Coordinates of C-alpha atoms and ligand atoms in Angstrom, one line a residue:
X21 CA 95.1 17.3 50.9
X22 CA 94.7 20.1 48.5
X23 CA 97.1 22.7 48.8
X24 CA 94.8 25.2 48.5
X25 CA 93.5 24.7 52.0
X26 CA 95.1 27.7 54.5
X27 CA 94.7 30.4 56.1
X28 CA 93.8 31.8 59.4
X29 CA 90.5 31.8 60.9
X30 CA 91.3 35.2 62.5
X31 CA 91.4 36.6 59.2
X32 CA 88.6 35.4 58.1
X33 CA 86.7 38.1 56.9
X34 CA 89.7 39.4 54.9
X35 CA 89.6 35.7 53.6
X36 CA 86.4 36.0 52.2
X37 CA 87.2 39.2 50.3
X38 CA 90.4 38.4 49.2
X39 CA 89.6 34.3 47.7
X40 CA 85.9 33.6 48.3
X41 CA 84.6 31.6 51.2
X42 CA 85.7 28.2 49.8
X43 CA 89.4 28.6 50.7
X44 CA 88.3 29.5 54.1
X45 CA 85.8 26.1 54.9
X46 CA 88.0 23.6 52.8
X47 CA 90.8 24.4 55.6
X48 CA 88.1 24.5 58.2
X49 CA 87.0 21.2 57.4
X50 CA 90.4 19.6 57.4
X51 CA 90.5 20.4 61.0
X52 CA 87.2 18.9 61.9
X53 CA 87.5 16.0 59.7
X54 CA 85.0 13.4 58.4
X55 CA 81.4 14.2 58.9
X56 CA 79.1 12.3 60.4
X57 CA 76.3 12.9 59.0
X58 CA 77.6 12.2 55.6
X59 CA 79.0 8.7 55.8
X60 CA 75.6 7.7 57.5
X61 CA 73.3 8.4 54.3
X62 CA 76.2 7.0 51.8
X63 CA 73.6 4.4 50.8
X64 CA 75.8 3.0 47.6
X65 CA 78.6 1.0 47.8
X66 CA 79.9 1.8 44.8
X67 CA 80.1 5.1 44.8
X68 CA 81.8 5.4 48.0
X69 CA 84.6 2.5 46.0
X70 CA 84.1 4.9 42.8
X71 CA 84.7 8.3 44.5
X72 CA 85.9 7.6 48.1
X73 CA 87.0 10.8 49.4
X74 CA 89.3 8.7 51.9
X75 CA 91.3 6.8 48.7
X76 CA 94.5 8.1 50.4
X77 CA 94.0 7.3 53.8
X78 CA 93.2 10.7 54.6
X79 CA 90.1 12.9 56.3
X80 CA 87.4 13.8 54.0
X81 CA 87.8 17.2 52.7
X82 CA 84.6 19.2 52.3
X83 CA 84.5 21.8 49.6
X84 CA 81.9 25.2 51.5
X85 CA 80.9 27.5 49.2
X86 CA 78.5 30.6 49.0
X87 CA 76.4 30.4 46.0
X88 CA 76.4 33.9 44.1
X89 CA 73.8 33.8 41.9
X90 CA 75.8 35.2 39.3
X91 CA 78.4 32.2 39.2
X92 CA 78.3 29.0 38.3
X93 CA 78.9 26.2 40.3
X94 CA 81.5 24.6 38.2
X95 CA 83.1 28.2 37.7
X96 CA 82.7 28.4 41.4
X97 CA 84.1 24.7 42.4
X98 CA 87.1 25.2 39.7
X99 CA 90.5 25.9 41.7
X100 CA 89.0 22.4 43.6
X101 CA 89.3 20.5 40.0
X102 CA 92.5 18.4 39.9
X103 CA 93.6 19.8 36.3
X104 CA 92.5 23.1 35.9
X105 CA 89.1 23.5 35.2
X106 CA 88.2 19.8 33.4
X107 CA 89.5 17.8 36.2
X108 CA 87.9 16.0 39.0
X109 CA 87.2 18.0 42.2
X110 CA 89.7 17.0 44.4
X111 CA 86.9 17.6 46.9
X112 CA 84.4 14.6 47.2
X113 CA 81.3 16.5 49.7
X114 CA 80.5 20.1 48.4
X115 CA 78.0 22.3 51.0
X116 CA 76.4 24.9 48.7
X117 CA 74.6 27.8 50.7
X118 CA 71.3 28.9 48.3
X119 CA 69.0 31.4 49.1
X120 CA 66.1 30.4 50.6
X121 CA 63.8 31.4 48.2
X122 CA 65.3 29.0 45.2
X123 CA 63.1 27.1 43.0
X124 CA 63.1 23.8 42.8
X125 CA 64.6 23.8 39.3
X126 CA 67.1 26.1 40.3
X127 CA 67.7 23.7 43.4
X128 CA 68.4 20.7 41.1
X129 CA 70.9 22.8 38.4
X130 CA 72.6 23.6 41.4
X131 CA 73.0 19.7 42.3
X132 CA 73.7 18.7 38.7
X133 CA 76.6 21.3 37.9
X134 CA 78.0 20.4 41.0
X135 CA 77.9 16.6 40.5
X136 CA 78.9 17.3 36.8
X137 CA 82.4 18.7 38.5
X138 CA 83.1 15.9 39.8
X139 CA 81.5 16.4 43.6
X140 CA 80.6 12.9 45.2
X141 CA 77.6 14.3 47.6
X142 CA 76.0 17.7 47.3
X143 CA 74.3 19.3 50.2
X144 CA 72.0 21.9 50.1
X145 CA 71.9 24.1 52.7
X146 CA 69.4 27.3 53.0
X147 CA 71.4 30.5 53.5
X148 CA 69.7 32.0 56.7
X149 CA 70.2 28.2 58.1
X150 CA 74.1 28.5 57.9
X151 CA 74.0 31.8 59.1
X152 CA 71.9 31.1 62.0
X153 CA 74.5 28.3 62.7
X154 CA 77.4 29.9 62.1
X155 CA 75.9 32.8 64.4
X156 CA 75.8 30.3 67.2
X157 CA 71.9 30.1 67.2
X158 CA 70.6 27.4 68.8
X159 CA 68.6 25.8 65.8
X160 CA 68.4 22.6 66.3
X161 CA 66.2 23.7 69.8
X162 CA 62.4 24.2 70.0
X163 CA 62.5 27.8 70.8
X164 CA 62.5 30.3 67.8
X165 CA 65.9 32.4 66.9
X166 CA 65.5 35.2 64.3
X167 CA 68.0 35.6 61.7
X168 CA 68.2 38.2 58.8
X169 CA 71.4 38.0 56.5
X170 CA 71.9 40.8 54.6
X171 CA 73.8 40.3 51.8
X172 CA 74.7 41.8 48.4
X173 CA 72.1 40.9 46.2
X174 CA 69.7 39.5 48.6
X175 CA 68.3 39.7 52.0
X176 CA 66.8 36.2 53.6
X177 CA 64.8 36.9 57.0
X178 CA 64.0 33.8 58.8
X179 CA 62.6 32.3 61.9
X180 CA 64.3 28.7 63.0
X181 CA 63.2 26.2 65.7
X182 CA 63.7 22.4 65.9
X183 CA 66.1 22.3 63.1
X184 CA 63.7 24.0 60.2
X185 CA 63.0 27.3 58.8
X186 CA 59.4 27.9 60.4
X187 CA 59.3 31.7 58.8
X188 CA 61.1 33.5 56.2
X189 CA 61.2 35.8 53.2
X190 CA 63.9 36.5 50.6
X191 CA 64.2 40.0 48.8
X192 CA 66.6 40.9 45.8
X193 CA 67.3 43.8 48.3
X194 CA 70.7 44.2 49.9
X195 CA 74.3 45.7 49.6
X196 CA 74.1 46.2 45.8
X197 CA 71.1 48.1 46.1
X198 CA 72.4 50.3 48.6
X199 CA 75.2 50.8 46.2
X200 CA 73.1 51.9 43.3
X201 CA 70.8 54.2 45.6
X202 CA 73.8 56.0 46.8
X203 CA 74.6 56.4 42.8
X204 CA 71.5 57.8 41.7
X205 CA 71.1 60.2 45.0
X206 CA 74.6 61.5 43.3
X207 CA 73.4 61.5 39.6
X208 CA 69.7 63.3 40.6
X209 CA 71.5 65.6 43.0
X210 CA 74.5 66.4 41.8
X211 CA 74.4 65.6 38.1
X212 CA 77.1 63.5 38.7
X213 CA 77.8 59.9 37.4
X214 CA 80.3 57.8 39.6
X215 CA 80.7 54.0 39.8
X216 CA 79.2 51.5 41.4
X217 CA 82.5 50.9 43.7
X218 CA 82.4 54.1 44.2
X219 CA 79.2 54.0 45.6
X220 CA 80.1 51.2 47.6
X221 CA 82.7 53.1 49.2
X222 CA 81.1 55.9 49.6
X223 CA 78.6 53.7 51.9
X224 CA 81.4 51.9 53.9
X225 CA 83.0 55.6 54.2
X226 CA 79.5 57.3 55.5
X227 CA 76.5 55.4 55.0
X228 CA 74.3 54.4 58.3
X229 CA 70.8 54.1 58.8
X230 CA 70.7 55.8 62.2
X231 CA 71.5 59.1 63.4
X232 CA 75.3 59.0 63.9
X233 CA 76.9 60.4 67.1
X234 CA 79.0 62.4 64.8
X235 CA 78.1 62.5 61.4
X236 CA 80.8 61.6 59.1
X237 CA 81.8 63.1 55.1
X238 CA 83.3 61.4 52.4
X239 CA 84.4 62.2 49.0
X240 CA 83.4 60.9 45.9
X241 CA 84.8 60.9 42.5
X242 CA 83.0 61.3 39.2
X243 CA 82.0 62.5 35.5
X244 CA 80.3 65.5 35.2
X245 CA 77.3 64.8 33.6
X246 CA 76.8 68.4 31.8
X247 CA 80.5 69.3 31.3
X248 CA 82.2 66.0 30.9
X249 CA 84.9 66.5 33.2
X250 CA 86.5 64.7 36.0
X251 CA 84.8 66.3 39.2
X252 CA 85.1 65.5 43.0
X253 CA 82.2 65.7 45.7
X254 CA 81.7 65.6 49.1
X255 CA 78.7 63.8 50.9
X256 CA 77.5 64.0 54.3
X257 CA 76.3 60.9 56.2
X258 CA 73.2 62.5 56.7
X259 CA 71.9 62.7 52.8
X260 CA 73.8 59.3 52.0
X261 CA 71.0 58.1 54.8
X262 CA 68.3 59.6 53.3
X263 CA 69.6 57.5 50.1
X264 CA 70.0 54.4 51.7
X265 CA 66.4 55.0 53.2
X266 CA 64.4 52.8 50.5
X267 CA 66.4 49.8 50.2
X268 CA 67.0 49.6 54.5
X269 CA 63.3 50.6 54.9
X270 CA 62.5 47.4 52.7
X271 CA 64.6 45.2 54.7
X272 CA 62.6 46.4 57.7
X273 CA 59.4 45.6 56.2
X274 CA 60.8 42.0 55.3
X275 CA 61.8 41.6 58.9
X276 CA 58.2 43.0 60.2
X277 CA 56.5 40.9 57.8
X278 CA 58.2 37.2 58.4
X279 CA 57.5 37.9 62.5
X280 CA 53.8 38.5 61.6
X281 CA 54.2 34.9 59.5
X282 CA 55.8 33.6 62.7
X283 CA 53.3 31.0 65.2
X284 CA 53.3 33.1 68.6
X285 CA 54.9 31.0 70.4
X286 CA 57.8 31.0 68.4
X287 CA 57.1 34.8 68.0
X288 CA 57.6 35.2 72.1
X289 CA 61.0 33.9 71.8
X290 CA 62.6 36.3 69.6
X291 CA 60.7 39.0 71.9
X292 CA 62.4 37.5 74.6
X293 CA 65.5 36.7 73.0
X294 CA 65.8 39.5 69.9
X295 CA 67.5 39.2 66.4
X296 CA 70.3 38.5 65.0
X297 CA 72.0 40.4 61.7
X298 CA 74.0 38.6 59.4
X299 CA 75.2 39.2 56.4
X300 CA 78.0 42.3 54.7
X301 CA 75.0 44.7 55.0
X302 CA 74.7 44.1 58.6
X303 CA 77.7 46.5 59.4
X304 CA 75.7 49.1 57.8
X305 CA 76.1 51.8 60.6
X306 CA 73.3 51.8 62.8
X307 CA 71.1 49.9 60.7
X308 CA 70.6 47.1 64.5
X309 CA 69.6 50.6 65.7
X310 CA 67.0 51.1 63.3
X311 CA 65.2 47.5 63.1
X312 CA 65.4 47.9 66.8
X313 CA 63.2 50.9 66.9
X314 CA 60.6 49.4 64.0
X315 CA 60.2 46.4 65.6
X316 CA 60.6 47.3 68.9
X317 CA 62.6 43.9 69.3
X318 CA 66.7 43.7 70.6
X319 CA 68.8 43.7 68.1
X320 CA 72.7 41.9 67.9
X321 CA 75.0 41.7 65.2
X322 CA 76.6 37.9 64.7
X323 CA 80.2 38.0 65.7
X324 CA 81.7 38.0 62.0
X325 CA 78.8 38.9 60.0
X326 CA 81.0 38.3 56.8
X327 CA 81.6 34.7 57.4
X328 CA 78.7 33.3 59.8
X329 CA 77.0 31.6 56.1
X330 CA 80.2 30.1 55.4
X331 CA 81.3 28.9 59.1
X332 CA 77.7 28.0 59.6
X333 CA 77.5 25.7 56.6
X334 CA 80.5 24.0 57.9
X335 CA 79.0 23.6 60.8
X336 CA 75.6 22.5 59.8
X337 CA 77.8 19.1 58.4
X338 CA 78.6 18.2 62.1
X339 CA 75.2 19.2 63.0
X340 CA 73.3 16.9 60.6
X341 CA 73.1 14.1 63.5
X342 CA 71.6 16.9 66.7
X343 CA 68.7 17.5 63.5
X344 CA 68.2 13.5 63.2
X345 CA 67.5 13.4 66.9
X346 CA 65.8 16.7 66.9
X347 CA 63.4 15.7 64.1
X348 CA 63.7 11.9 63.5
X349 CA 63.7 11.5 59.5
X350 CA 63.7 14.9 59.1
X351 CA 66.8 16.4 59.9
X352 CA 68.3 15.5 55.9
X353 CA 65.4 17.2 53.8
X354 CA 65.3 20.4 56.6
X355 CA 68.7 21.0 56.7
X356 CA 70.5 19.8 53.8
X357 CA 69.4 17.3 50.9
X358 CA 71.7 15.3 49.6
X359 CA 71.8 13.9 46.1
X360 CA 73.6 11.0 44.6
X361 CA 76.0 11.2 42.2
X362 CA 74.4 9.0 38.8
Ligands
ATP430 N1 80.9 48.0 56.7 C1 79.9 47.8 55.8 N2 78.9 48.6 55.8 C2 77.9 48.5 54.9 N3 77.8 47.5 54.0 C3 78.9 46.6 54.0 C4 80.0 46.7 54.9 N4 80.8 45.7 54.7 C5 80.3 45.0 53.6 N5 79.1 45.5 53.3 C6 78.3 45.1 52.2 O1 77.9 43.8 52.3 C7 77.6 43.2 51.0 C8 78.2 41.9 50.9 O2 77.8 41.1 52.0 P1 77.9 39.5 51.9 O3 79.3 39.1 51.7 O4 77.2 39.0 53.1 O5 77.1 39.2 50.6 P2 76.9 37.9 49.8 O6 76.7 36.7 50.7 O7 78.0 37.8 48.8 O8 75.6 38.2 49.0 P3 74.2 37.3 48.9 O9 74.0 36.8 50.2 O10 73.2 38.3 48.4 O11 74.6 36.2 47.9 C9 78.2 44.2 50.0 O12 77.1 44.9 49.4 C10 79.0 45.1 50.8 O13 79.0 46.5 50.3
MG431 MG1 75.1 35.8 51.6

């Protein structure tokens, strides 16, 4: 048992921030033990004598992580390598969350860095999936369930039923660009350069994309474009929502557009039973207020919008055998492939 497995699931969001999901789901795995779904498609002996997660006797840990596309696996998967960074992961089954809109190439770099690290199995598991399970969705059922995870670089909108994505769309629009809206609205405006955490803050300080009950001010810090100097402004929520505008009003079209995509049957569901926000970007004030009004649909936030993809991709491990019966043979390549180790 690694000792890098604790922590809190209270604190889970604060987890995420402060050591990246996989701390979080390696601990949450220990709890839950051996998978099912994962010893039933171990399909060579000797890899399971080679790289037997259960050598000493113990559970199976499972390594969870969030896929940034900016890492690398084996950057990512490092504090889980027994020496350093050239050891073997002291994990053997590795869940990687990808965005839904990966490339096949891309899918099988992912798998071969991963392996190349030392992972026995490597599942695959779409991003809106493991948010829709870690939202408590009910996938793996024929009625439809809207998701749309908002994240930093990307937002995935999708449509589940019966254990598959039915629907979806993926758009390099999320948090980040927020950030850099809320930036140039400050350089245009004020002639005043300030950084992209800055930004940031200023959009957990004040940013929404509804009208607020009481509008809310924050100050920003910054160089002075003309004179050089230090200078400090002060920004009402109001303007930082007409900055946020473009990059939320994109994320509305992308949800608009997937539930015209979506079969209406499936489509009557998520009138009947609304959507559900995922993702950092879904604690953007007011913004369940304003794809409520677009689409005319109900609109919830998941319970821990911060962690649903990494819970959920946990979960989907235990869930592997409910998508078997759900979908018979189908359950593996809908939810999560998994590749052998060569
Ligand atoms: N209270 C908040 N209000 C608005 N945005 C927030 C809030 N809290 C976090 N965010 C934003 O959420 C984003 C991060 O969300 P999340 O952790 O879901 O992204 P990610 O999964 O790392 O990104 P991706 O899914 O694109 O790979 C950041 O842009 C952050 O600024
Ligand atoms: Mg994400």
């Amino acid at each position: 048992m690694p000792d890098h497995a604790g922590g809190a699931h209270e604190d889970a969001d604060e987890q995420i921030r402060a050591d990246g999901p996989d701390r979080l789901l390696a601990d949450e795995s220990e709890q839950r033990g051996h998978p099912q779904g994962a010893e039933d498609e171990a399909d060579d002996p000797a890899e399971e004598t080679d790289h037997g997660a259960a050598d000493d006797g113990g559970p199976d840990v499972e390594l969870i992580a969030a896929l940034n596309r900016s890492a690398r696996p084996e950057e990512m998967l490092r504090p889980f390598t027994r020496k350093g960074g050239g050891g073997r992961l002291a994990v053997a089954q590795v869940v990687l969350c990808v965005p839904s809109g990966i490339t096949k190439v891309e899918r099988e770099a992912v798998q071969e860095a991963t392996l190349a690290a030392g992972a026995r199995a490597v599942y695959l598991v779409e991003e809106p999936m493991a948010a829709a399970i870690g939202a408590g969705l009910p996938v793996a059922e024929p009625r439809g369930s809207m998701i749309v995870d908002i994240g930093g670089g990307t937002t995935e909108v999708a449509v589940i039923s019966l254990g598959g994505i039915v629907s979806s769309q993926s758009i390099k629009v999320g948090g980040y660009e927020m950030d850099e809206a809320v930036a140039k609205h400050v350089q245009g405006r004020y002639g005043l350069l300030i950084g992209e955490e800055t930004a940031e803050q200023a959009k957990l300080d004040a940013g929404s994309a509804w009208q607020l009950e009481e509008e809310l001010e924050c100050l920003v810090g910054g160089r002075d474009l003309q004179s050089g100097m230090l200078r400090r402004l002060e920004l009402g929520s109001e303007e930082l929502r007409s900055a946020l505008d473009a990059p939320v009003q994109r994320i509305v079209t992308a949800v608009k557009d997937t539930l015209e995509g979506t079969p209406p049957e499936l489509a009557a569901d998520i009138s009947d039973r609304g959507i559900v926000l995922a993702g950092g970007g879904a604690l953007l004030r007011g913004i369940d207020l304003r794809i409520r009004s677009e689409t005319g649909l109900d609109v919830a936030r998941a319970e821990s919008p911060l962690t649903c993809v990494v819970l959920g991709a946990g979960e989907s491990l235990n869930e592997l055998e409910t998508l078997k019966r759900a979908r018979p043979g189908r359950g593996r390549k809908l939810r999560g492939r998994r590749f052998q180790r060569r």
